[in-house]
Amino acid sequence: PKQPPTVFSWVPLLGNAVQFGMDPITFLKDCQKKYGDVFTFTMVGKRVTVCLGADGNQFVFNSKQSLSSAAQAYNHMTKFVFGPDVVYDAPHAVFMEQKKFIKAGLNSDCFREHVPMIVEETENFFKTYGNSGSFDAYEAFAQLVIRTASRCLMGKEIYNNLDGSVAKLYYDLDQGFQPINFIFPNLPLPSYRRRDVAREKMAELYSSIIQRRKEQNDTDNSDLLQALIDATYKDGSHIPDHHIAGMLIAVLFGGQHTSATTSSWTVLELAAQPELVKALLQEQIDKLGSVQADLTFDNLKDMPLLEACIRETLRLHPPIFQMMRKVVADKVVFEKYNLEIPKGNHLCAAPGVTQIDPVYFDEPLKYNPYRWLEKSDPVHQMEQGDDANIDYGFGAVGISSRSPFLPFGAGRHRCIGEQFGYLQLKTIISTFVRTFDFENLNGKVPGSDYTSMVVVPQHPAKVRYTRRA
Ligand code: HEM
């Protein structure tokens, strides 16, 4: 087999990093036109082989652990933020156990308690807004989601300290989790030092919280922290405190920015189509009798349009549009194309490209949640691949990686926060819709900013609101 075609670049070392960094979707689509679904480009010395299309997704996400590794692609930077012995810094089997614990801690019993908490946070947050005005969607929802995610996941002690020292710890960690840190994971600069100090302080803080909960027999908590305190590894050992701290930091990073940007994109898309806002309000009235009725875990399950809106946001604005693995075997062979990718290359799946490919979606750039409510929804049919029933041990069974729609990834590294993410988003959006009528300032949805860790709306991302009577 031959190697995939290489994308031309004028600058040998930097390669296509600038094009990829500024507008990756346009860059990848242009390359696809020239080179087909599989091609290699250079980014600051790294060789990245992009595999597009549903087959490309399957090839990357279903690749064997002995052939390609997520840890090798991510750990050089994540270990500084999450700390040692967790996630990509743990042996693969241990990380899979850790994912199982997190998944088990995010169960229906907890979700039942989470919904009223998220409603309360959202109502309190928007109480400070006047009867009408405008606000920046991403800034607002990032602040709100810090509160909702911390309250449901990180534990009451951390949540109660959000306006105190924890805010600074979050901020310093966040400054160490930027795209630049992938290229330069560790430099002798103040921001790197602050990141390391914040991680150590966070681990100490969790240690003291765990200690206190144990001493005071404070065990009746519906947060993820308690689930991790109560869990044991296969060998019977309790999870060490620094693993718990690391997992919770990872969860915060996995869940916070993704949900913050998705809620802001949803509100921005809805604001451009006032008839959708009306339809969402009507759905609540039809299902619950009135918008005064409490939102609950059970009644939120039965809101198809609301769910379709979130799904459509994740199709058009996936927070994580590409995912990487590093080839660790001598080579991997992409049989469909008879191509061979050498050791050391990165494999890149890009659901952000397949999700707007007209091969899979009619009028792909149009925000149309109703496409998910039609019987002929093409994605559901495509999702039943051969690999749909592999059990990776954390409950990802039944989702094939041969799908064009994979905002949560697929295979052994698939997201375990999807259900919590949907629940949090549905609760926030439905509370927002019943509180305000809203529209865009200029009728347009902002473009995408690809320069942060997740894809966020470009400034200004203003929404005009009027409080409902
Ligand atoms: C993995 C997206 C919410 C925790 C992933 C991956 C994606 C993703 C694309 C796969 C990464 C890869 O294959 O390289 C999202 C989106 C979310 C979301 C779009 C919300 C809208 C959450 C939440 C949590 C979480 C709320 C925690 C409670 C994780 C974890 C992994 C993961 C632990 C596993 C990483 C691995 O196995 O390598 N997520 N996520 N995510 N996510 Fe999420």
mmCIF file of N, CA, C and O in Angstrom, residues 297-381:
data_model
loop_
_atom_site.group_PDB
_atom_site.id
_atom_site.type_symbol
_atom_site.label_atom_id
_atom_site.label_comp_id
_atom_site.label_asym_id
_atom_site.label_seq_id
_atom_site.Cartn_x
_atom_site.Cartn_y
_atom_site.Cartn_z
ATOM 1 N N PHE A 297 -36.561 15.551 35.715
ATOM 2 C CA PHE A 297 -35.821 14.581 34.919
ATOM 3 C C PHE A 297 -36.783 13.816 34.007
ATOM 4 O O PHE A 297 -36.516 13.625 32.823
ATOM 5 N N ASP A 298 -37.952 13.421 34.559
ATOM 6 C CA ASP A 298 -38.874 12.607 33.764
ATOM 7 C C ASP A 298 -39.586 13.405 32.681
ATOM 8 O O ASP A 298 -39.686 12.933 31.558
ATOM 9 N N ASN A 299 -40.063 14.621 33.006
ATOM 10 C CA ASN A 299 -40.778 15.322 31.931
ATOM 11 C C ASN A 299 -39.824 15.900 30.869
ATOM 12 O O ASN A 299 -40.208 16.087 29.724
ATOM 13 N N LEU A 300 -38.572 16.114 31.224
ATOM 14 C CA LEU A 300 -37.621 16.603 30.204
ATOM 15 C C LEU A 300 -37.283 15.524 29.164
ATOM 16 O O LEU A 300 -36.836 15.832 28.063
ATOM 17 N N LYS A 301 -37.497 14.258 29.552
ATOM 18 C CA LYS A 301 -37.226 13.160 28.604
ATOM 19 C C LYS A 301 -38.155 13.246 27.403
ATOM 20 O O LYS A 301 -37.804 12.798 26.321
ATOM 21 N N ASP A 302 -39.349 13.762 27.646
ATOM 22 C CA ASP A 302 -40.369 13.750 26.605
ATOM 23 C C ASP A 302 -40.537 15.133 25.975
ATOM 24 O O ASP A 302 -41.634 15.680 25.935
ATOM 25 N N MET A 303 -39.436 15.710 25.501
ATOM 26 C CA MET A 303 -39.473 17.018 24.828
ATOM 27 C C MET A 303 -38.693 16.874 23.517
ATOM 28 O O MET A 303 -37.526 17.310 23.420
ATOM 29 N N PRO A 304 -39.315 16.252 22.520
ATOM 30 C CA PRO A 304 -38.562 15.925 21.301
ATOM 31 C C PRO A 304 -37.966 17.137 20.578
ATOM 32 O O PRO A 304 -36.833 17.069 20.092
ATOM 33 N N LEU A 305 -38.708 18.247 20.518
ATOM 34 C CA LEU A 305 -38.170 19.397 19.784
ATOM 35 C C LEU A 305 -36.965 19.989 20.524
ATOM 36 O O LEU A 305 -35.948 20.333 19.909
ATOM 37 N N LEU A 306 -37.080 20.084 21.839
ATOM 38 C CA LEU A 306 -35.968 20.591 22.648
ATOM 39 C C LEU A 306 -34.717 19.739 22.410
ATOM 40 O O LEU A 306 -33.623 20.251 22.148
ATOM 41 N N GLU A 307 -34.902 18.433 22.471
ATOM 42 C CA GLU A 307 -33.785 17.517 22.263
ATOM 43 C C GLU A 307 -33.205 17.678 20.842
ATOM 44 O O GLU A 307 -31.989 17.702 20.651
ATOM 45 N N ALA A 308 -34.107 17.823 19.865
ATOM 46 C CA ALA A 308 -33.652 17.967 18.479
ATOM 47 C C ALA A 308 -32.861 19.269 18.295
ATOM 48 O O ALA A 308 -31.917 19.328 17.500
ATOM 49 N N CYS A 309 -33.243 20.308 19.025
ATOM 50 C CA CYS A 309 -32.502 21.575 18.919
ATOM 51 C C CYS A 309 -31.072 21.399 19.431
ATOM 52 O O CYS A 309 -30.114 21.872 18.816
ATOM 53 N N ILE A 310 -30.926 20.701 20.550
ATOM 54 C CA ILE A 310 -29.577 20.487 21.091
ATOM 55 C C ILE A 310 -28.764 19.627 20.102
ATOM 56 O O ILE A 310 -27.594 19.910 19.820
ATOM 57 N N ARG A 311 -29.405 18.597 19.582
ATOM 58 C CA ARG A 311 -28.732 17.716 18.627
ATOM 59 C C ARG A 311 -28.280 18.500 17.396
ATOM 60 O O ARG A 311 -27.172 18.321 16.896
ATOM 61 N N GLU A 312 -29.161 19.379 16.944
ATOM 62 C CA GLU A 312 -28.835 20.170 15.752
ATOM 63 C C GLU A 312 -27.689 21.140 16.055
ATOM 64 O O GLU A 312 -26.824 21.378 15.194
ATOM 65 N N THR A 313 -27.659 21.687 17.258
ATOM 66 C CA THR A 313 -26.526 22.543 17.642
ATOM 67 C C THR A 313 -25.240 21.725 17.623
ATOM 68 O O THR A 313 -24.214 22.181 17.104
ATOM 69 N N LEU A 314 -25.309 20.519 18.164
ATOM 70 C CA LEU A 314 -24.096 19.685 18.213
ATOM 71 C C LEU A 314 -23.661 19.234 16.816
ATOM 72 O O LEU A 314 -22.499 18.931 16.590
ATOM 73 N N ARG A 315 -24.598 19.200 15.873
ATOM 74 C CA ARG A 315 -24.234 18.871 14.490
ATOM 75 C C ARG A 315 -23.513 20.049 13.840
ATOM 76 O O ARG A 315 -22.432 19.886 13.260
ATOM 77 N N LEU A 316 -24.090 21.240 13.962
ATOM 78 C CA LEU A 316 -23.510 22.408 13.281
ATOM 79 C C LEU A 316 -22.331 23.012 14.041
ATOM 80 O O LEU A 316 -21.442 23.603 13.436
ATOM 81 N N HIS A 317 -22.357 22.916 15.358
ATOM 82 C CA HIS A 317 -21.317 23.545 16.186
ATOM 83 C C HIS A 317 -20.744 22.550 17.187
ATOM 84 O O HIS A 317 -20.837 22.781 18.400
ATOM 85 N N PRO A 318 -20.193 21.432 16.720
ATOM 86 C CA PRO A 318 -19.647 20.492 17.705
ATOM 87 C C PRO A 318 -18.494 21.158 18.462
ATOM 88 O O PRO A 318 -17.573 21.673 17.828
ATOM 89 N N PRO A 319 -18.554 21.177 19.788
ATOM 90 C CA PRO A 319 -17.488 21.857 20.547
ATOM 91 C C PRO A 319 -16.115 21.261 20.248
ATOM 92 O O PRO A 319 -15.130 21.977 20.152
ATOM 93 N N ILE A 320 -16.073 19.927 20.094
ATOM 94 C CA ILE A 320 -14.820 19.249 19.748
ATOM 95 C C ILE A 320 -15.036 18.677 18.349
ATOM 96 O O ILE A 320 -15.718 17.680 18.189
ATOM 97 N N PHE A 321 -14.469 19.346 17.344
ATOM 98 C CA PHE A 321 -14.813 18.943 15.970
ATOM 99 C C PHE A 321 -13.834 17.912 15.414
ATOM 100 O O PHE A 321 -14.068 17.306 14.393
ATOM 101 N N GLN A 322 -12.676 17.745 16.089
ATOM 102 C CA GLN A 322 -11.707 16.744 15.611
ATOM 103 C C GLN A 322 -11.077 16.040 16.802
ATOM 104 O O GLN A 322 -10.989 16.622 17.880
ATOM 105 N N MET A 323 -10.702 14.798 16.609
ATOM 106 C CA MET A 323 -10.092 14.020 17.691
ATOM 107 C C MET A 323 -8.875 13.283 17.156
ATOM 108 O O MET A 323 -8.866 12.860 16.011
ATOM 109 N N MET A 324 -7.856 13.176 17.990
ATOM 110 C CA MET A 324 -6.567 12.646 17.520
ATOM 111 C C MET A 324 -6.193 11.325 18.195
ATOM 112 O O MET A 324 -6.522 11.099 19.360
ATOM 113 N N ARG A 325 -5.445 10.522 17.474
ATOM 114 C CA ARG A 325 -4.770 9.338 18.016
ATOM 115 C C ARG A 325 -3.366 9.339 17.429
ATOM 116 O O ARG A 325 -3.167 9.869 16.331
ATOM 117 N N LYS A 326 -2.400 8.712 18.127
ATOM 118 C CA LYS A 326 -1.061 8.622 17.549
ATOM 119 C C LYS A 326 -0.785 7.169 17.174
ATOM 120 O O LYS A 326 -1.068 6.247 17.965
ATOM 121 N N VAL A 327 -0.245 6.964 15.979
ATOM 122 C CA VAL A 327 0.056 5.596 15.535
ATOM 123 C C VAL A 327 1.246 5.081 16.343
ATOM 124 O O VAL A 327 2.311 5.691 16.358
ATOM 125 N N VAL A 328 1.030 3.957 17.049
ATOM 126 C CA VAL A 328 2.103 3.394 17.879
ATOM 127 C C VAL A 328 2.663 2.094 17.291
ATOM 128 O O VAL A 328 3.746 1.654 17.672
ATOM 129 N N ALA A 329 1.910 1.462 16.382
ATOM 130 C CA ALA A 329 2.439 0.276 15.688
ATOM 131 C C ALA A 329 3.344 0.753 14.553
ATOM 132 O O ALA A 329 3.389 1.958 14.262
ATOM 133 N N ASP A 330 4.064 -0.164 13.912
ATOM 134 C CA ASP A 330 4.953 0.237 12.814
ATOM 135 C C ASP A 330 4.178 0.977 11.725
ATOM 136 O O ASP A 330 4.684 1.893 11.093
ATOM 137 N N LYS A 331 2.942 0.546 11.524
ATOM 138 C CA LYS A 331 2.075 1.226 10.544
ATOM 139 C C LYS A 331 0.641 0.776 10.786
ATOM 140 O O LYS A 331 0.415 -0.259 11.448
ATOM 141 N N VAL A 332 -0.317 1.540 10.315
ATOM 142 C CA VAL A 332 -1.693 1.046 10.275
ATOM 143 C C VAL A 332 -2.151 1.114 8.816
ATOM 144 O O VAL A 332 -1.741 2.010 8.071
ATOM 145 N N VAL A 333 -2.968 0.144 8.440
ATOM 146 C CA VAL A 333 -3.421 0.092 7.046
ATOM 147 C C VAL A 333 -4.909 0.418 6.990
ATOM 148 O O VAL A 333 -5.714 -0.172 7.711
ATOM 149 N N PHE A 334 -5.243 1.407 6.161
ATOM 150 C CA PHE A 334 -6.651 1.767 5.934
ATOM 151 C C PHE A 334 -7.074 0.988 4.694
ATOM 152 O O PHE A 334 -6.837 1.407 3.566
ATOM 153 N N GLU A 335 -7.671 -0.186 4.960
ATOM 154 C CA GLU A 335 -7.887 -1.145 3.865
ATOM 155 C C GLU A 335 -8.792 -0.604 2.770
ATOM 156 O O GLU A 335 -8.526 -0.816 1.594
ATOM 157 N N LYS A 336 -9.822 0.114 3.169
ATOM 158 C CA LYS A 336 -10.768 0.595 2.160
ATOM 159 C C LYS A 336 -10.045 1.359 1.047
ATOM 160 O O LYS A 336 -10.412 1.269 -0.120
ATOM 161 N N TYR A 337 -9.025 2.126 1.411
ATOM 162 C CA TYR A 337 -8.318 2.942 0.423
ATOM 163 C C TYR A 337 -6.960 2.345 0.056
ATOM 164 O O TYR A 337 -6.203 2.967 -0.688
ATOM 165 N N ASN A 338 -6.630 1.193 0.654
ATOM 166 C CA ASN A 338 -5.322 0.574 0.457
ATOM 167 C C ASN A 338 -4.194 1.576 0.754
ATOM 168 O O ASN A 338 -3.259 1.736 -0.031
ATOM 169 N N LEU A 339 -4.300 2.222 1.894
ATOM 170 C CA LEU A 339 -3.293 3.211 2.289
ATOM 171 C C LEU A 339 -2.647 2.780 3.602
ATOM 172 O O LEU A 339 -3.293 2.163 4.453
ATOM 173 N N GLU A 340 -1.377 3.168 3.738
ATOM 174 C CA GLU A 340 -0.666 2.764 4.940
ATOM 175 C C GLU A 340 -0.155 4.027 5.641
ATOM 176 O O GLU A 340 0.408 4.921 5.016
ATOM 177 N N ILE A 341 -0.384 4.103 6.943
ATOM 178 C CA ILE A 341 0.001 5.304 7.701
ATOM 179 C C ILE A 341 1.092 4.907 8.696
ATOM 180 O O ILE A 341 0.911 3.980 9.482
ATOM 181 N N PRO A 342 2.250 5.570 8.620
ATOM 182 C CA PRO A 342 3.395 5.098 9.403
ATOM 183 C C PRO A 342 3.351 5.472 10.879
ATOM 184 O O PRO A 342 2.620 6.380 11.275
ATOM 185 N N LYS A 343 4.135 4.758 11.645
ATOM 186 C CA LYS A 343 4.295 5.008 13.083
ATOM 187 C C LYS A 343 4.661 6.483 13.309
ATOM 188 O O LYS A 343 5.440 7.052 12.557
ATOM 189 N N GLY A 344 4.107 7.067 14.345
ATOM 190 C CA GLY A 344 4.447 8.449 14.685
ATOM 191 C C GLY A 344 3.474 9.461 14.102
ATOM 192 O O GLY A 344 3.341 10.565 14.622
ATOM 193 N N ASN A 345 2.788 9.098 13.003
ATOM 194 C CA ASN A 345 1.755 10.018 12.484
ATOM 195 C C ASN A 345 0.589 10.106 13.472
ATOM 196 O O ASN A 345 0.350 9.161 14.235
ATOM 197 N N HIS A 346 -0.113 11.220 13.434
ATOM 198 C CA HIS A 346 -1.361 11.301 14.181
ATOM 199 C C HIS A 346 -2.512 10.948 13.242
ATOM 200 O O HIS A 346 -2.491 11.333 12.072
ATOM 201 N N LEU A 347 -3.505 10.220 13.749
ATOM 202 C CA LEU A 347 -4.737 10.004 12.991
ATOM 203 C C LEU A 347 -5.735 11.033 13.495
ATOM 204 O O LEU A 347 -5.839 11.259 14.696
ATOM 205 N N CYS A 348 -6.449 11.633 12.558
ATOM 206 C CA CYS A 348 -7.420 12.654 12.961
ATOM 207 C C CYS A 348 -8.790 12.342 12.367
ATOM 208 O O CYS A 348 -8.929 12.234 11.143
ATOM 209 N N ALA A 349 -9.769 12.159 13.234
ATOM 210 C CA ALA A 349 -11.153 12.037 12.776
ATOM 211 C C ALA A 349 -11.766 13.431 12.930
ATOM 212 O O ALA A 349 -11.436 14.144 13.870
ATOM 213 N N ALA A 350 -12.623 13.793 11.996
ATOM 214 C CA ALA A 350 -13.178 15.144 12.059
ATOM 215 C C ALA A 350 -14.702 15.123 11.873
ATOM 216 O O ALA A 350 -15.215 15.524 10.825
ATOM 217 N N PRO A 351 -15.431 14.699 12.907
ATOM 218 C CA PRO A 351 -16.893 14.728 12.801
ATOM 219 C C PRO A 351 -17.422 16.118 12.439
ATOM 220 O O PRO A 351 -18.459 16.235 11.794
ATOM 221 N N GLY A 352 -16.685 17.159 12.812
ATOM 222 C CA GLY A 352 -17.113 18.515 12.454
ATOM 223 C C GLY A 352 -17.228 18.725 10.946
ATOM 224 O O GLY A 352 -17.967 19.598 10.485
ATOM 225 N N VAL A 353 -16.495 17.924 10.166
ATOM 226 C CA VAL A 353 -16.589 18.019 8.704
ATOM 227 C C VAL A 353 -17.711 17.111 8.184
ATOM 228 O O VAL A 353 -18.541 17.534 7.367
ATOM 229 N N THR A 354 -17.765 15.867 8.666
ATOM 230 C CA THR A 354 -18.816 14.955 8.155
ATOM 231 C C THR A 354 -20.208 15.466 8.531
ATOM 232 O O THR A 354 -21.164 15.231 7.803
ATOM 233 N N GLN A 355 -20.302 16.182 9.650
ATOM 234 C CA GLN A 355 -21.616 16.632 10.110
ATOM 235 C C GLN A 355 -22.200 17.757 9.255
ATOM 236 O O GLN A 355 -23.375 18.085 9.378
ATOM 237 N N ILE A 356 -21.360 18.340 8.383
ATOM 238 C CA ILE A 356 -21.917 19.344 7.462
ATOM 239 C C ILE A 356 -21.657 18.935 6.011
ATOM 240 O O ILE A 356 -21.585 19.769 5.115
ATOM 241 N N ASP A 357 -21.516 17.621 5.810
ATOM 242 C CA ASP A 357 -21.281 17.111 4.454
ATOM 243 C C ASP A 357 -22.636 16.826 3.797
ATOM 244 O O ASP A 357 -23.457 16.086 4.339
ATOM 245 N N PRO A 358 -22.870 17.431 2.595
ATOM 246 C CA PRO A 358 -24.162 17.215 1.933
ATOM 247 C C PRO A 358 -24.412 15.746 1.551
ATOM 248 O O PRO A 358 -25.547 15.364 1.286
ATOM 249 N N VAL A 359 -23.363 14.927 1.574
ATOM 250 C CA VAL A 359 -23.557 13.494 1.322
ATOM 251 C C VAL A 359 -24.482 12.904 2.387
ATOM 252 O O VAL A 359 -25.262 11.993 2.139
ATOM 253 N N TYR A 360 -24.380 13.450 3.595
ATOM 254 C CA TYR A 360 -25.137 12.871 4.710
ATOM 255 C C TYR A 360 -26.335 13.712 5.138
ATOM 256 O O TYR A 360 -27.275 13.196 5.723
ATOM 257 N N PHE A 361 -26.258 15.034 4.918
ATOM 258 C CA PHE A 361 -27.316 15.906 5.438
ATOM 259 C C PHE A 361 -27.803 16.859 4.346
ATOM 260 O O PHE A 361 -26.998 17.560 3.730
ATOM 261 N N ASP A 362 -29.118 16.905 4.162
ATOM 262 C CA ASP A 362 -29.692 17.872 3.224
ATOM 263 C C ASP A 362 -29.486 19.277 3.786
ATOM 264 O O ASP A 362 -29.608 19.474 4.997
ATOM 265 N N GLU A 363 -29.252 20.217 2.892
ATOM 266 C CA GLU A 363 -29.027 21.616 3.321
ATOM 267 C C GLU A 363 -28.207 21.648 4.613
ATOM 268 O O GLU A 363 -28.678 22.096 5.661
ATOM 269 N N PRO A 364 -26.970 21.167 4.531
ATOM 270 C CA PRO A 364 -26.215 20.914 5.765
ATOM 271 C C PRO A 364 -25.924 22.137 6.611
ATOM 272 O O PRO A 364 -25.737 22.003 7.818
ATOM 273 N N LEU A 365 -25.901 23.335 6.008
ATOM 274 C CA LEU A 365 -25.543 24.501 6.812
ATOM 275 C C LEU A 365 -26.754 25.167 7.471
ATOM 276 O O LEU A 365 -26.625 26.150 8.194
ATOM 277 N N LYS A 366 -27.927 24.615 7.209
ATOM 278 C CA LYS A 366 -29.137 25.207 7.766
ATOM 279 C C LYS A 366 -29.422 24.609 9.144
ATOM 280 O O LYS A 366 -29.385 23.387 9.314
ATOM 281 N N TYR A 367 -29.693 25.490 10.116
ATOM 282 C CA TYR A 367 -30.081 25.013 11.455
ATOM 283 C C TYR A 367 -31.538 24.601 11.390
ATOM 284 O O TYR A 367 -32.439 25.426 11.397
ATOM 285 N N ASN A 368 -31.758 23.287 11.280
ATOM 286 C CA ASN A 368 -33.115 22.784 11.140
ATOM 287 C C ASN A 368 -33.323 21.586 12.061
ATOM 288 O O ASN A 368 -33.116 20.442 11.663
ATOM 289 N N PRO A 369 -33.741 21.858 13.303
ATOM 290 C CA PRO A 369 -33.897 20.750 14.265
ATOM 291 C C PRO A 369 -34.909 19.711 13.804
ATOM 292 O O PRO A 369 -34.827 18.549 14.217
ATOM 293 N N TYR A 370 -35.849 20.131 12.940
ATOM 294 C CA TYR A 370 -36.901 19.194 12.531
ATOM 295 C C TYR A 370 -36.351 18.006 11.752
ATOM 296 O O TYR A 370 -36.987 16.975 11.659
ATOM 297 N N ARG A 371 -35.108 18.155 11.208
ATOM 298 C CA ARG A 371 -34.550 17.018 10.443
ATOM 299 C C ARG A 371 -34.424 15.784 11.338
ATOM 300 O O ARG A 371 -34.471 14.661 10.864
ATOM 301 N N TRP A 372 -34.244 16.023 12.651
ATOM 302 C CA TRP A 372 -34.075 14.891 13.578
ATOM 303 C C TRP A 372 -35.400 14.256 13.967
ATOM 304 O O TRP A 372 -35.427 13.220 14.611
ATOM 305 N N LEU A 373 -36.498 14.918 13.612
ATOM 306 C CA LEU A 373 -37.806 14.394 13.997
ATOM 307 C C LEU A 373 -38.469 13.663 12.823
ATOM 308 O O LEU A 373 -39.539 13.105 12.966
ATOM 309 N N GLU A 374 -37.782 13.688 11.661
ATOM 310 C CA GLU A 374 -38.360 13.029 10.498
ATOM 311 C C GLU A 374 -38.028 11.543 10.533
ATOM 312 O O GLU A 374 -36.962 11.155 10.991
ATOM 313 N N LYS A 375 -38.950 10.752 10.016
ATOM 314 C CA LYS A 375 -38.752 9.292 10.047
ATOM 315 C C LYS A 375 -37.534 8.867 9.235
ATOM 316 O O LYS A 375 -36.880 7.874 9.538
ATOM 317 N N SER A 376 -37.218 9.644 8.201
ATOM 318 C CA SER A 376 -36.152 9.212 7.298
ATOM 319 C C SER A 376 -34.765 9.660 7.766
ATOM 320 O O SER A 376 -33.806 9.530 7.022
ATOM 321 N N ASP A 377 -34.680 10.201 8.986
ATOM 322 C CA ASP A 377 -33.407 10.627 9.558
ATOM 323 C C ASP A 377 -32.288 9.635 9.198
ATOM 324 O O ASP A 377 -32.287 8.493 9.662
ATOM 325 N N PRO A 378 -31.351 10.053 8.328
ATOM 326 C CA PRO A 378 -30.391 9.096 7.752
ATOM 327 C C PRO A 378 -29.388 8.581 8.773
ATOM 328 O O PRO A 378 -28.877 7.476 8.639
ATOM 329 N N VAL A 379 -29.114 9.377 9.789
ATOM 330 C CA VAL A 379 -28.050 8.995 10.707
ATOM 331 C C VAL A 379 -28.424 7.760 11.510
ATOM 332 O O VAL A 379 -27.624 6.852 11.686
ATOM 333 N N HIS A 380 -29.672 7.696 11.955
ATOM 334 C CA HIS A 380 -30.071 6.539 12.752
ATOM 335 C C HIS A 380 -29.870 5.243 12.001
ATOM 336 O O HIS A 380 -29.463 4.240 12.565
ATOM 337 N N GLN A 381 -30.148 5.286 10.688
ATOM 338 C CA GLN A 381 -29.985 4.063 9.909
ATOM 339 C C GLN A 381 -28.516 3.690 9.781
ATOM 340 O O GLN A 381 -28.155 2.526 9.830
#
